[in-house]
Tab-separated table of C-alpha atoms in Angstrom:
chain	number	residue	atom	x	y	z
A	177	MET	CA	41.149	-2.401	134.262
A	178	GLY	CA	41.690	-3.491	130.704
A	179	LYS	CA	44.117	-1.978	128.161
A	180	ASN	CA	41.194	-0.436	126.221
A	181	ASP	CA	39.775	1.342	129.376
A	182	ARG	CA	43.245	2.675	130.263
A	183	ALA	CA	43.766	4.002	126.639
A	184	ARG	CA	40.407	5.670	126.682
A	185	ARG	CA	41.036	7.286	130.077
A	186	THR	CA	44.498	8.529	128.916
A	187	ALA	CA	42.991	10.028	125.719
A	188	THR	CA	40.270	11.739	127.736
A	189	ALA	CA	42.795	13.188	130.209
A	190	LYS	CA	44.854	14.533	127.251
A	191	GLN	CA	41.780	16.285	125.689
A	192	ARG	CA	40.841	17.762	129.020
A	193	ALA	CA	44.311	19.141	129.576
A	194	ALA	CA	44.348	20.581	126.030
A	195	ARG	CA	41.030	22.239	126.583
A	196	SER	CA	42.369	23.761	129.863
A	197	ARG	CA	45.463	25.096	128.219
A	198	THR	CA	43.331	26.586	125.394
A	199	ALA	CA	41.054	28.323	127.901
A	200	ARG	CA	44.097	29.888	129.653
A	201	MET	CA	45.631	31.211	126.375
A	202	PRO	CA	45.223	34.987	125.965
A	203	ARG	CA	43.116	35.939	123.016
A	204	PRO	CA	43.146	39.327	121.018
A	205	GLY	CA	41.264	42.069	122.947
A	206	PHE	CA	38.790	42.671	120.214
A	207	ALA	CA	37.958	38.947	119.971
A	208	ARG	CA	37.449	38.726	123.691
A	209	ALA	CA	35.089	41.654	123.622
A	210	ALA	CA	33.120	40.112	120.781
A	211	ALA	CA	32.777	36.891	122.838
A	212	ASP	CA	31.985	38.359	126.290
A	213	GLN	CA	30.093	41.543	125.357
A	214	PRO	CA	27.613	42.834	122.724
A	215	PRO	CA	29.028	43.514	119.152
A	216	PRO	CA	31.439	46.517	118.823
A	217	THR	CA	29.768	49.921	118.635
A	218	PHE	CA	30.686	52.923	116.574
A	219	ALA	CA	32.490	54.474	119.563
A	220	SER	CA	34.496	51.317	120.335
A	221	ILE	CA	35.650	51.047	116.715
A	222	CYS	CA	36.733	54.675	116.754
A	223	GLU	CA	38.716	53.993	119.957
A	224	ALA	CA	40.211	50.867	118.381
A	225	LEU	CA	41.337	52.904	115.322
A	226	VAL	CA	42.876	55.581	117.499
A	227	ALA	CA	44.655	53.047	119.704
A	228	SER	CA	46.000	51.238	116.664
A	229	ALA	CA	47.208	54.570	115.183
A	230	GLN	CA	48.925	55.641	118.342
A	231	LEU	CA	50.563	52.284	118.718
A	232	ARG	CA	52.014	52.533	115.122
A	233	ALA	CA	52.890	56.218	115.645
A	234	ALA	CA	55.046	55.207	118.562
A	235	GLY	CA	57.037	52.776	116.362
A	236	HIS	CA	55.415	49.456	117.569
A	237	ALA	CA	54.590	46.705	115.069
A	238	GLN	CA	50.958	46.318	114.425
A	239	PRO	CA	49.734	42.692	115.172
A	240	ASP	CA	48.241	41.166	111.977
A	241	ASP	CA	45.367	39.688	113.884
A	242	GLU	CA	44.135	43.097	115.154
A	243	LEU	CA	43.975	44.385	111.594
A	244	THR	CA	42.180	41.246	110.558
A	245	LEU	CA	39.706	41.667	113.230
A	246	LEU	CA	39.080	45.286	112.381
A	247	ALA	CA	38.551	44.295	108.706
A	248	ALA	CA	36.126	41.568	109.679
A	249	LEU	CA	33.743	44.073	111.297
A	250	PRO	CA	30.816	45.604	109.346
A	251	GLU	CA	32.508	47.596	106.505
A	252	SER	CA	30.197	50.523	106.709
A	253	LEU	CA	30.632	50.901	110.464
A	254	VAL	CA	34.486	50.860	110.205
A	255	GLU	CA	34.436	53.340	107.276
A	256	ARG	CA	32.154	55.786	109.166
A	257	ALA	CA	34.429	55.447	112.291
A	258	ALA	CA	37.513	56.205	110.240
A	259	GLU	CA	35.938	59.329	108.700
A	260	SER	CA	35.023	60.511	112.173
A	261	VAL	CA	38.552	59.956	113.614
A	262	PHE	CA	40.138	61.571	110.531
A	263	LEU	CA	38.034	64.764	110.768
A	264	GLU	CA	38.572	65.094	114.537
A	265	LEU	CA	42.300	64.597	114.083
A	266	VAL	CA	42.472	67.108	111.248
A	267	ASP	CA	40.530	69.732	113.296
A	268	SER	CA	42.988	69.180	116.145
A	269	LEU	CA	45.912	69.823	113.842
A	270	TRP	CA	44.367	73.103	112.671
A	271	ALA	CA	44.090	74.256	116.333
A	272	HIS	CA	47.810	73.292	116.853
A	273	GLY	CA	49.138	75.463	114.038
A	274	TRP	CA	49.174	73.214	111.039
A	275	GLN	CA	48.035	74.483	107.687
A	276	PRO	CA	46.276	72.576	104.882
A	277	ALA	CA	49.268	72.592	102.580
A	278	GLU	CA	51.491	71.354	105.353
A	279	VAL	CA	49.232	68.455	106.277
A	280	VAL	CA	48.772	67.348	102.625
A	281	ARG	CA	52.530	67.479	102.263
A	282	GLN	CA	53.146	65.420	105.377
A	283	GLY	CA	50.612	62.809	104.033
A	284	ARG	CA	52.515	62.538	100.796
A	285	ARG	CA	55.976	62.353	102.338
A	286	ALA	CA	55.466	60.409	105.462
A	287	THR	CA	52.764	57.709	104.805
A	288	ALA	CA	53.925	54.246	103.827
A	289	THR	CA	52.046	54.218	100.539
A	290	THR	CA	50.816	56.735	97.912
A	291	ALA	CA	47.263	55.541	98.696
A	292	GLY	CA	47.784	56.700	102.221
A	293	GLY	CA	48.955	60.103	101.024
A	294	ARG	CA	45.844	60.433	98.953
A	295	LEU	CA	43.675	59.496	101.853
A	296	VAL	CA	45.173	62.313	103.921
A	297	THR	CA	44.516	64.734	101.087
A	298	LEU	CA	40.996	63.524	100.787
A	299	ALA	CA	40.464	63.991	104.627
A	300	VAL	CA	41.624	67.639	104.261
A	301	ALA	CA	39.246	68.066	101.341
A	302	SER	CA	36.364	66.600	103.299
A	303	ASP	CA	37.108	68.838	106.306
A	304	ASP	CA	37.245	71.876	104.088
A	305	ALA	CA	33.881	70.935	102.333
A	306	GLY	CA	32.236	70.931	105.771
A	307	ARG	CA	33.348	74.479	106.628
A	308	ARG	CA	31.508	77.711	105.932
A	309	ALA	CA	33.561	80.282	104.072
A	310	ASP	CA	32.736	83.025	106.637
A	311	THR	CA	34.591	80.944	109.346
A	312	LEU	CA	37.853	80.816	107.250
A	313	HIS	CA	40.624	83.434	107.043
A	314	GLN	CA	41.308	84.716	103.516
A	315	ARG	CA	44.840	83.234	103.589
A	316	TRP	CA	43.310	79.921	104.535
A	317	ILE	CA	40.933	79.994	101.646
A	318	ALA	CA	43.711	81.068	99.185
A	319	GLN	CA	46.005	78.223	100.342
A	320	VAL	CA	43.206	75.543	99.931
A	321	GLN	CA	42.414	76.877	96.407
A	322	GLU	CA	46.124	76.588	95.445
A	323	LEU	CA	46.193	72.999	96.612
A	324	GLY	CA	43.663	71.851	94.073
A	325	LEU	CA	42.012	69.276	96.450
A	326	PRO	CA	39.877	66.535	95.160
A	327	ALA	CA	36.144	67.163	94.900
A	328	ALA	CA	34.340	66.583	98.176
A	329	ASN	CA	30.902	67.551	99.393
A	330	GLY	CA	31.395	67.014	103.143
A	331	ALA	CA	28.910	63.971	103.175
A	332	PRO	CA	29.831	60.546	104.600
A	333	GLY	CA	31.160	57.849	102.275
A	334	TRP	CA	34.475	59.359	101.144
A	335	VAL	CA	36.564	56.584	102.783
A	336	ARG	CA	34.500	54.002	100.953
A	337	GLY	CA	34.990	55.865	97.735
A	338	TRP	CA	38.695	56.095	98.266
A	339	SER	CA	39.134	52.370	98.979
A	340	ARG	CA	37.140	51.504	95.932
A	341	THR	CA	39.215	53.767	93.689
A	342	GLU	CA	42.426	52.421	95.079
A	343	GLY	CA	41.325	48.906	94.570
A	344	LEU	CA	42.272	47.805	98.158
A	345	GLY	CA	40.971	44.771	99.897
A	346	ARG	CA	39.393	45.089	103.371
A	347	THR	CA	42.598	44.346	105.378
A	348	ALA	CA	44.805	46.428	103.116
A	349	ALA	CA	42.295	49.313	103.386
A	350	VAL	CA	42.307	49.156	107.167
A	351	ASP	CA	46.041	48.951	107.279
A	352	THR	CA	46.333	52.052	105.122
A	353	VAL	CA	43.750	53.975	107.238
A	354	VAL	CA	45.672	53.121	110.422
A	355	ASP	CA	49.011	54.197	108.760
A	356	ALA	CA	47.507	57.532	107.597
A	357	LEU	CA	46.120	58.181	111.073
A	358	ALA	CA	49.479	57.349	112.583
A	359	THR	CA	51.210	59.823	110.281
A	360	LEU	CA	48.894	62.593	111.442
A	361	SER	CA	48.989	61.475	115.022
A	362	ARG	CA	52.793	61.964	115.364
A	363	LEU	CA	52.780	65.562	114.038
A	364	PRO	CA	53.901	67.923	116.883
A	365	PRO	CA	52.170	71.280	117.708
A	366	LEU	CA	53.359	74.367	115.640
A	367	ASP	CA	52.952	78.058	115.928
A	368	VAL	CA	49.714	79.295	114.445
A	369	LEU	CA	50.714	81.384	111.441
A	370	ILE	CA	47.321	81.532	109.781
A	371	PRO	CA	44.124	81.876	111.876
A	372	PRO	CA	42.565	78.440	111.882
A	373	PRO	CA	38.855	77.794	111.046
A	374	GLY	CA	36.569	79.577	113.392
A	375	ALA	CA	39.470	81.212	115.289
A	376	ASP	CA	37.770	84.612	115.549
A	377	GLY	CA	34.825	83.183	117.354
A	378	THR	CA	36.489	80.500	119.542
A	379	ARG	CA	39.665	82.149	120.885
A	380	SER	CA	40.035	84.780	123.596
A	381	ARG	CA	41.596	88.152	122.843
A	382	THR	CA	44.716	87.086	124.664
A	383	GLU	CA	45.029	83.846	122.686
A	384	ALA	CA	44.350	85.713	119.461
A	385	ALA	CA	46.980	88.357	120.149
A	386	ALA	CA	49.506	85.682	120.888
A	387	TRP	CA	49.507	84.264	117.348
A	388	ALA	CA	48.324	87.393	115.433
A	389	ALA	CA	51.638	89.105	116.157
A	390	LEU	CA	53.458	86.385	114.127
A	391	LEU	CA	51.127	86.658	111.124
A	392	PRO	CA	52.690	87.852	107.855
A	393	ASP	CA	51.665	91.372	106.691
A	394	GLU	CA	48.403	91.471	104.730
A	395	GLY	CA	49.976	93.815	102.204
A	396	THR	CA	48.814	97.182	100.934
A	397	ALA	CA	45.210	98.050	100.694
A	398	ASP	CA	45.227	98.367	96.940
A	399	GLY	CA	47.071	94.994	96.522
A	400	ARG	CA	50.318	96.577	95.169
A	401	VAL	CA	53.506	94.659	95.557
A	402	ASP	CA	56.672	96.344	96.851
A	403	PRO	CA	58.600	97.502	93.780
A	404	VAL	CA	61.911	96.685	95.337
A	405	LEU	CA	60.895	93.102	95.852
A	406	GLU	CA	59.814	93.006	92.265
A	407	ARG	CA	63.212	94.201	91.109
A	408	ILE	CA	64.806	91.593	93.337
A	409	ARG	CA	62.579	88.917	91.831
A	410	GLY	CA	63.498	89.976	88.335
A	411	LEU	CA	67.237	89.851	89.040
A	412	LEU	CA	66.919	86.354	90.548
A	413	ALA	CA	64.906	85.092	87.636
A	414	LYS	CA	67.735	86.119	85.308
A	415	ALA	CA	70.202	84.525	87.543
A	416	GLU	CA	68.243	81.258	87.462
A	417	SER	CA	67.977	81.218	83.718
A	418	THR	CA	71.598	81.762	82.814
A	419	THR	CA	74.086	78.855	82.437
A	420	PHE	CA	77.040	81.161	83.148
A	421	GLU	CA	78.035	80.935	86.766
A	422	ALA	CA	79.772	84.345	86.751
A	423	GLU	CA	76.615	86.014	85.454
A	424	ALA	CA	74.387	84.259	87.950
A	425	THR	CA	76.806	85.287	90.748
A	426	ALA	CA	76.810	88.952	89.646
A	427	LEU	CA	72.942	89.001	89.347
A	428	THR	CA	72.509	87.431	92.746
A	429	ALA	CA	74.953	89.835	94.215
A	430	LYS	CA	72.979	92.780	92.879
A	431	ALA	CA	69.762	91.280	94.425
A	432	GLN	CA	71.431	90.938	97.784
A	433	GLU	CA	72.615	94.551	97.538
A	434	LEU	CA	69.131	95.756	96.783
A	435	MET	CA	67.880	93.737	99.799
A	436	THR	CA	70.313	95.362	102.149
A	437	ARG	CA	69.821	98.923	100.828
A	438	HIS	CA	66.084	98.399	101.067
A	439	ALA	CA	66.418	97.357	104.733
A	440	ILE	CA	68.639	100.417	105.449
A	441	ASP	CA	66.137	102.762	103.740
A	442	ALA	CA	63.192	101.279	105.853
A	443	ALA	CA	65.259	101.572	109.082
A	444	LEU	CA	66.316	105.156	108.174
A	445	LEU	CA	62.576	106.080	107.536
A	446	GLN	CA	61.626	104.653	110.941
A	447	GLY	CA	64.573	106.255	112.738
A	448	ARG	CA	63.827	109.705	111.407
A	449	SER	CA	60.118	109.447	112.056
A	450	GLY	CA	60.547	108.178	115.612
A	451	ARG	CA	57.560	105.904	115.201
A	452	ALA	CA	57.334	102.350	116.415
A	453	GLY	CA	57.976	99.892	113.601
A	454	ASP	CA	56.428	96.541	112.767
A	455	GLN	CA	56.922	93.393	114.640
A	456	PRO	CA	58.802	90.257	113.590
A	457	ILE	CA	56.781	87.616	111.801
A	458	MET	CA	57.246	83.873	111.153
A	459	VAL	CA	56.933	81.744	108.061
A	460	ARG	CA	57.499	78.059	107.477
A	461	LEU	CA	59.268	77.011	104.255
A	462	PRO	CA	59.036	73.331	102.992
A	463	ILE	CA	62.410	71.737	102.425
A	464	ASP	CA	62.250	68.837	100.039
A	465	ALA	CA	64.477	65.729	100.015
A	466	PRO	CA	67.096	64.840	99.188
A	467	TYR	CA	69.827	66.659	101.356
A	468	ILE	CA	67.288	68.172	103.601
A	469	ASP	CA	69.926	69.191	106.240
A	470	ALA	CA	72.280	70.688	103.655
A	471	LYS	CA	69.430	72.764	102.226
A	472	CYS	CA	68.350	73.913	105.647
A	473	LEU	CA	72.016	75.066	106.221
A	474	LEU	CA	71.731	77.128	103.019
A	475	LEU	CA	68.491	78.700	104.189
A	476	GLN	CA	70.065	79.416	107.605
A	477	THR	CA	73.008	81.141	105.844
A	478	VAL	CA	70.696	83.265	103.610
A	479	ALA	CA	68.542	84.154	106.580
A	480	GLY	CA	71.442	85.293	108.594
A	481	ALA	CA	72.663	87.552	105.757
A	482	GLY	CA	69.197	88.923	105.437
A	483	ARG	CA	68.766	89.917	109.043
A	484	CYS	CA	66.582	86.982	109.818
A	485	GLN	CA	67.066	83.652	111.743
A	486	ALA	CA	66.076	80.269	110.600
A	487	VAL	CA	65.266	77.027	112.642
A	488	ALA	CA	65.464	73.704	110.868
A	489	MET	CA	62.841	70.966	111.517
A	490	THR	CA	64.483	68.254	109.349
A	491	HIS	CA	62.149	65.472	110.680
A	492	LEU	CA	59.230	67.463	109.279
A	493	GLY	CA	61.049	68.584	106.081
A	494	MET	CA	60.585	72.329	106.806
A	495	SER	CA	62.293	75.328	108.299
A	496	THR	CA	60.908	78.338	110.211
A	497	VAL	CA	62.170	81.725	109.282
A	498	VAL	CA	61.819	84.676	111.830
A	499	GLY	CA	62.375	88.246	110.813
A	500	PHE	CA	60.592	91.447	109.609
A	501	ALA	CA	58.201	91.124	106.765
A	502	ASP	CA	60.291	92.659	104.005
A	503	ASP	CA	63.398	90.798	105.075
A	504	VAL	CA	61.531	87.499	105.289
A	505	ALA	CA	60.042	87.900	101.772
A	506	ALA	CA	63.484	88.668	100.365
A	507	VAL	CA	65.119	85.754	102.085
A	508	GLU	CA	62.450	83.463	100.706
A	509	LEU	CA	62.994	84.697	97.201
A	510	LEU	CA	66.818	84.420	97.430
A	511	PHE	CA	66.713	81.007	99.005
A	512	THR	CA	64.370	79.615	96.290
A	513	SER	CA	66.591	81.070	93.570
A	514	LEU	CA	69.860	79.794	95.112
A	515	LEU	CA	68.418	76.260	95.280
A	516	LEU	CA	67.845	76.413	91.461
A	517	GLN	CA	71.252	77.950	90.908
A	518	ALA	CA	72.856	75.292	93.112
A	519	GLN	CA	71.325	72.612	90.943
A	520	THR	CA	72.656	74.204	87.768
A	521	ALA	CA	76.087	74.611	89.297
A	522	LEU	CA	76.106	71.007	90.460
A	523	GLU	CA	75.289	69.754	86.935
A	524	GLU	CA	78.075	71.902	85.501
A	525	ALA	CA	80.533	70.622	88.098
A	526	ALA	CA	79.519	67.019	87.408
A	527	ARG	CA	80.058	67.667	83.649
A	528	LEU	CA	83.520	68.948	84.280
A	529	ALA	CA	84.570	66.426	86.973
A	530	PRO	CA	87.529	64.177	86.117
A	531	PRO	CA	86.831	60.525	85.132
A	532	GLY	CA	86.252	58.263	88.170
A	533	THR	CA	84.593	61.010	90.257
A	534	ARG	CA	81.346	59.734	91.761
A	535	VAL	CA	79.376	62.834	90.896
A	536	ARG	CA	76.010	61.071	91.476
A	537	SER	CA	76.862	59.839	94.962
A	538	GLN	CA	75.025	61.329	97.939
A	539	SER	CA	78.285	62.322	99.643
A	540	TYR	CA	79.522	64.209	96.626
A	541	ARG	CA	76.287	66.134	96.106
A	542	SER	CA	75.882	66.852	99.882
A	543	ALA	CA	79.526	68.068	100.105
A	544	PHE	CA	78.959	70.321	97.032
A	545	LEU	CA	75.905	71.870	98.557
A	546	GLN	CA	77.847	72.622	101.711
A	547	ALA	CA	80.712	74.109	99.776
A	548	TYR	CA	78.293	76.122	97.722
A	549	THR	CA	76.614	77.366	100.916
A	550	GLY	CA	80.049	78.501	102.275
A	551	ARG	CA	80.796	80.455	99.151
A	552	ILE	CA	77.367	82.050	99.098
A	553	GLY	CA	77.608	82.930	102.773
A	554	ASP	CA	80.954	84.719	102.283
A	555	ARG	CA	79.725	86.505	99.244
A	556	LEU	CA	76.544	87.792	100.961
A	557	GLU	CA	78.458	88.996	103.998
A	558	GLU	CA	80.931	90.851	101.720
A	559	ILE	CA	78.022	92.611	99.950
A	560	ASN	CA	76.467	93.623	103.244
A	561	ALA	CA	79.734	95.036	104.509
A	562	THR	CA	80.278	97.032	101.368
A	563	VAL	CA	76.820	98.505	101.426
A	564	PHE	CA	77.088	99.569	105.087
A	565	ALA	CA	80.522	100.983	104.433
A	566	GLU	CA	79.199	103.151	101.633
A	567	ALA	CA	76.420	104.586	103.791
A	568	ASP	CA	76.483	108.191	104.777
A	569	PRO	CA	77.795	108.495	108.395
A	570	ASP	CA	75.037	110.929	109.312
A	571	GLU	CA	72.456	108.472	108.092
A	572	ALA	CA	74.058	105.647	109.923
A	573	GLU	CA	73.316	107.375	113.186
A	574	ALA	CA	69.590	107.050	112.326
A	575	PHE	CA	69.378	103.627	110.853
A	576	LEU	CA	71.868	101.551	112.856
A	577	PRO	CA	70.014	101.832	116.211
A	578	VAL	CA	66.840	100.717	114.333
A	579	LEU	CA	68.558	97.717	112.784
A	580	ARG	CA	70.047	96.770	116.221
A	581	SER	CA	66.593	97.036	117.858
A	582	ARG	CA	65.173	94.853	115.140
A	583	ALA	CA	67.816	92.210	115.640
A	584	GLU	CA	67.027	92.239	119.338
A	585	GLN	CA	63.243	91.807	118.623
A	586	VAL	CA	64.050	88.811	116.401
A	587	ASP	CA	66.226	87.344	119.161
A	588	GLU	CA	63.377	87.791	121.642
A	589	VAL	CA	60.981	85.856	119.330
A	590	MET	CA	63.583	83.153	118.916
A	591	ALA	CA	63.925	82.785	122.674
A	592	ASP	CA	60.274	82.798	123.310
A	593	ARG	CA	59.264	80.315	120.565
A	594	PHE	CA	62.357	78.125	120.281
A	595	SER	CA	63.806	77.836	123.825
A	596	ASP	CA	65.195	74.347	123.354
A	597	LEU	CA	67.252	74.633	120.133
A	598	VAL	CA	70.176	72.274	119.528
A	599	THR	CA	72.877	72.330	116.803
A	600	SER	CA	73.848	69.285	114.688
A	601	ARG	CA	76.301	68.385	111.936
A	602	VAL	CA	75.146	68.162	108.298
A	603	ARG	CA	75.292	64.644	107.233
A	604	GLY	CA	76.944	63.229	104.061
A	605	GLY	CA	79.545	65.927	103.449
């Protein structure tokens, strides 16, 4: 055999071995399906989007080639599949206790980009546009109106309009879609605090009763607001507007005193009438960064002084408050006011701090909020003790058993709804 023949045979053998190795190399799943089966269908693209979102929600890195393959598919088909998956996911969130404002807020705070947050908002708007008003609770309608959602008509094409408005390329648009879906996919179930769309027609009486007991009171028939709560709101507004800490403290103390006396009066009325009272309710309050855990501690302190209990969900940036309707409303007012007062006090403390103090550091501000919470907690407890000490002994025999019964009812709701609570330290202090 000549040298040329041996060289040709060697080259042929190398080429055959290379082809064999290439045939054995694993290829991306979508590419294999495209080669061995008919082109991807609408259903298979939906499944691919869901799988990609679940993978990312679990914290796994998304392979670039999978996003590229999705972006290479017919654009209109991918967009319609994305719309379908979004609407199914949003509908599932409603059934699991999430409210429109909460989903929009999670989209803004948890997606990787602002474009992803706007896509979540648009999904909520598109879902609402496809609902009939007679299937929605009045509280649901009011919350959607307060959100000021972007215009939507419920027709297909809103994902395409979003991507054009954002100026995203195909791969970037698909990546943002997957990220937004992953954000919604990782949201855990919550208690239903507003009847979800169509709840009256789709839930059994037993199911409806389970969540209806936790709904906030609808208010008086003529729409009047409790005058005591109005007085409390006025005092707290004055406390927020003053720059003098002593004045703010005095106004806040007066508001807390009114809250406690109001609770005693309600319990006294119930005790003397012998009628069964209301049931505890639940509300969820958003807790915005920074210092979420320190702010949750402040809410927990205020709730305890207001005969309520609070459960922090720091990973979601919110807290749940459990208590009776008037107490919960007062706690929400006081907590919101104290956050503003704390910011004013922090600015004043920073202004008076000695040179070299790192007043803008996270540790300083978190420690300040914790110290502020401690001072507020002591002050609120002192006020409560003073009000109870001043109560008439004969009246105490009527209202104290009612207050104890209410506290036990709140404990029962806590044990039923939050059986796996844990405690943790506040960071950065």
